[in-house]
Amino acid sequence: MEPLVGVLTSFGEIASTWWCLIASPEGDGRVPGPTDERLVGVLAGADAQVVRDILRERRGEFVVTAPDEIPAEISELLPEGAEWVESQVFNKEATGALYDGRFYFDKKTNRVLFDCSNPVHKDGLPSNVVVG
């Protein structure tokens, strides 16, 4: 979980998280370079109040949405009957505009589903995330 701490800093201390890292397929015909990575997972903060506060303080920014193209390994871990909301403004702030990332909040369980491409630490260092 340690590699995620520097990437997912908006949620305070993380109590638990499940994630998968998806690398772009080898031999995709692109010029050699950095491998695109997609990090998808769900987290629970050590203090659920952090998520509740974000939702309350920024309620006008969030819209009801449904996450799509979530890997089966993560989909089966999502809370049943979740009420997902997302804020484009929050997404940009949470990523520091350094990478693409979407954060879906479940208003019932205060869990957060994250779906990020090529995530980096807020200080700009690569995340070096491992599947966990």
mmCIF file of C-alpha atoms in Angstrom:
data_model
loop_
_atom_site.group_PDB
_atom_site.id
_atom_site.type_symbol
_atom_site.label_atom_id
_atom_site.label_comp_id
_atom_site.label_asym_id
_atom_site.label_seq_id
_atom_site.Cartn_x
_atom_site.Cartn_y
_atom_site.Cartn_z
ATOM 1 C CA MET A 1 0.000 0.000 0.000
ATOM 2 C CA GLU A 2 2.933 2.338 0.574
ATOM 3 C CA PRO A 3 3.385 3.248 -3.139
ATOM 4 C CA LEU A 4 -0.235 4.433 -3.250
ATOM 5 C CA VAL A 5 0.169 6.821 -0.341
ATOM 6 C CA GLY A 6 2.083 9.381 -2.400
ATOM 7 C CA VAL A 7 -0.365 9.109 -5.285
ATOM 8 C CA LEU A 8 -3.697 9.124 -3.442
ATOM 9 C CA THR A 9 -3.047 11.914 -0.975
ATOM 10 C CA SER A 10 -6.517 13.495 -0.988
ATOM 11 C CA PHE A 11 -8.120 10.869 1.222
ATOM 12 C CA GLY A 12 -6.006 11.051 4.356
ATOM 13 C CA GLU A 13 -4.636 7.841 5.820
ATOM 14 C CA ILE A 14 -5.751 4.789 3.859
ATOM 15 C CA ALA A 15 -7.104 1.938 6.000
ATOM 16 C CA SER A 16 -7.435 -0.574 3.184
ATOM 17 C CA THR A 17 -7.178 -0.731 -0.566
ATOM 18 C CA TRP A 18 -7.448 -3.282 -3.332
ATOM 19 C CA TRP A 19 -6.110 -2.480 -6.761
ATOM 20 C CA CYS A 20 -4.800 -3.852 -9.999
ATOM 21 C CA LEU A 21 -2.240 -2.417 -12.364
ATOM 22 C CA ILE A 22 -2.854 -2.908 -16.054
ATOM 23 C CA ALA A 23 0.066 -2.339 -18.426
ATOM 24 C CA SER A 24 -0.464 -1.701 -22.110
ATOM 25 C CA PRO A 25 0.106 -4.839 -24.169
ATOM 26 C CA GLU A 26 3.643 -5.447 -25.402
ATOM 27 C CA GLY A 27 4.192 -5.149 -29.116
ATOM 28 C CA ASP A 28 1.448 -2.622 -29.715
ATOM 29 C CA GLY A 29 3.463 -1.106 -32.560
ATOM 30 C CA ARG A 30 4.349 2.099 -30.763
ATOM 31 C CA VAL A 31 7.781 3.613 -30.637
ATOM 32 C CA PRO A 32 9.615 2.285 -27.553
ATOM 33 C CA GLY A 33 9.124 4.489 -24.537
ATOM 34 C CA PRO A 34 7.400 4.549 -21.186
ATOM 35 C CA THR A 35 4.767 1.870 -20.736
ATOM 36 C CA ASP A 36 1.264 3.152 -20.211
ATOM 37 C CA GLU A 37 -0.170 1.873 -16.959
ATOM 38 C CA ARG A 38 -3.723 1.961 -15.670
ATOM 39 C CA LEU A 39 -4.243 1.735 -11.918
ATOM 40 C CA VAL A 40 -7.771 0.789 -10.854
ATOM 41 C CA GLY A 41 -8.889 0.078 -7.323
ATOM 42 C CA VAL A 42 -11.090 0.828 -4.378
ATOM 43 C CA LEU A 43 -10.025 2.314 -1.059
ATOM 44 C CA ALA A 44 -11.388 2.935 2.385
ATOM 45 C CA GLY A 45 -9.910 5.773 4.385
ATOM 46 C CA ALA A 46 -8.850 5.260 7.991
ATOM 47 C CA ASP A 47 -11.242 8.090 8.832
ATOM 48 C CA ALA A 48 -14.480 7.850 6.802
ATOM 49 C CA GLN A 49 -15.155 11.447 7.825
ATOM 50 C CA VAL A 50 -12.554 12.638 5.291
ATOM 51 C CA VAL A 51 -14.659 11.339 2.390
ATOM 52 C CA ARG A 52 -17.892 12.587 3.994
ATOM 53 C CA ASP A 53 -16.334 16.045 4.393
ATOM 54 C CA ILE A 54 -15.217 16.167 0.753
ATOM 55 C CA LEU A 55 -18.729 15.225 -0.367
ATOM 56 C CA ARG A 56 -20.394 17.737 1.967
ATOM 57 C CA GLU A 57 -18.063 20.678 1.346
ATOM 58 C CA ARG A 58 -18.080 20.205 -2.437
ATOM 59 C CA ARG A 59 -21.586 18.864 -2.927
ATOM 60 C CA GLY A 60 -22.327 21.219 -5.832
ATOM 61 C CA GLU A 61 -19.395 19.803 -7.832
ATOM 62 C CA PHE A 62 -20.411 16.143 -7.676
ATOM 63 C CA VAL A 63 -22.757 14.488 -10.151
ATOM 64 C CA VAL A 64 -24.269 11.018 -10.109
ATOM 65 C CA THR A 65 -22.371 8.741 -12.484
ATOM 66 C CA ALA A 66 -21.651 5.100 -13.159
ATOM 67 C CA PRO A 67 -18.059 3.901 -13.461
ATOM 68 C CA ASP A 68 -17.379 2.002 -16.673
ATOM 69 C CA GLU A 69 -14.812 -0.508 -17.908
ATOM 70 C CA ILE A 70 -13.768 -1.541 -14.417
ATOM 71 C CA PRO A 71 -11.718 -4.780 -14.359
ATOM 72 C CA ALA A 72 -13.620 -7.818 -13.049
ATOM 73 C CA GLU A 73 -11.107 -8.214 -10.193
ATOM 74 C CA ILE A 74 -12.139 -4.807 -8.876
ATOM 75 C CA SER A 75 -15.843 -4.894 -9.880
ATOM 76 C CA GLU A 76 -16.456 -7.844 -7.595
ATOM 77 C CA LEU A 77 -15.038 -5.868 -4.650
ATOM 78 C CA LEU A 78 -17.329 -2.858 -5.100
ATOM 79 C CA PRO A 79 -20.104 -2.341 -2.577
ATOM 80 C CA GLU A 80 -23.486 -3.594 -3.727
ATOM 81 C CA GLY A 81 -26.016 -0.848 -4.388
ATOM 82 C CA ALA A 82 -23.328 1.844 -4.408
ATOM 83 C CA GLU A 83 -24.402 5.420 -5.170
ATOM 84 C CA TRP A 84 -21.429 6.688 -7.181
ATOM 85 C CA VAL A 85 -20.743 10.387 -7.662
ATOM 86 C CA GLU A 86 -17.831 12.125 -9.369
ATOM 87 C CA SER A 87 -16.443 15.660 -9.629
ATOM 88 C CA GLN A 88 -14.304 16.738 -12.587
ATOM 89 C CA VAL A 89 -12.910 19.579 -10.457
ATOM 90 C CA PHE A 90 -11.918 17.165 -7.680
ATOM 91 C CA ASN A 91 -10.349 14.772 -10.212
ATOM 92 C CA LYS A 92 -8.078 17.523 -11.509
ATOM 93 C CA GLU A 93 -7.106 18.673 -8.009
ATOM 94 C CA ALA A 94 -6.492 15.128 -6.744
ATOM 95 C CA THR A 95 -4.147 14.340 -9.636
ATOM 96 C CA GLY A 96 -2.478 17.736 -9.559
ATOM 97 C CA ALA A 97 -3.187 17.713 -13.314
ATOM 98 C CA LEU A 98 -0.087 15.483 -13.597
ATOM 99 C CA TYR A 99 -1.974 12.437 -14.928
ATOM 100 C CA ASP A 100 -5.481 11.356 -15.908
ATOM 101 C CA GLY A 101 -7.523 10.104 -13.012
ATOM 102 C CA ARG A 102 -11.141 9.639 -12.075
ATOM 103 C CA PHE A 103 -12.373 9.240 -8.509
ATOM 104 C CA TYR A 104 -15.847 7.904 -7.807
ATOM 105 C CA PHE A 105 -17.258 8.287 -4.313
ATOM 106 C CA ASP A 106 -19.906 5.953 -2.906
ATOM 107 C CA LYS A 107 -22.134 8.085 -0.706
ATOM 108 C CA LYS A 108 -23.393 5.021 1.206
ATOM 109 C CA THR A 109 -20.117 3.394 2.259
ATOM 110 C CA ASN A 110 -17.651 6.293 1.868
ATOM 111 C CA ARG A 111 -15.488 4.089 -0.354
ATOM 112 C CA VAL A 112 -13.604 5.589 -3.281
ATOM 113 C CA LEU A 113 -13.104 3.878 -6.619
ATOM 114 C CA PHE A 114 -10.076 5.218 -8.493
ATOM 115 C CA ASP A 115 -9.157 4.771 -12.144
ATOM 116 C CA CYS A 116 -5.880 6.443 -13.128
ATOM 117 C CA SER A 117 -3.570 6.387 -16.138
ATOM 118 C CA ASN A 118 0.170 6.648 -15.550
ATOM 119 C CA PRO A 119 -0.182 7.943 -11.972
ATOM 120 C CA VAL A 120 2.658 9.859 -10.373
ATOM 121 C CA HIS A 121 3.316 11.196 -6.901
ATOM 122 C CA LYS A 122 2.265 14.769 -6.227
ATOM 123 C CA ASP A 123 5.959 15.701 -6.264
ATOM 124 C CA GLY A 124 6.106 14.447 -9.864
ATOM 125 C CA LEU A 125 8.006 11.197 -9.210
ATOM 126 C CA PRO A 126 6.731 7.992 -10.891
ATOM 127 C CA SER A 127 4.589 5.900 -8.598
ATOM 128 C CA ASN A 128 6.260 2.533 -9.243
ATOM 129 C CA VAL A 129 3.029 0.928 -8.134
ATOM 130 C CA VAL A 130 2.902 -2.838 -7.734
ATOM 131 C CA VAL A 131 -0.162 -5.055 -8.005
ATOM 132 C CA GLY A 132 -1.562 -5.713 -4.570
#
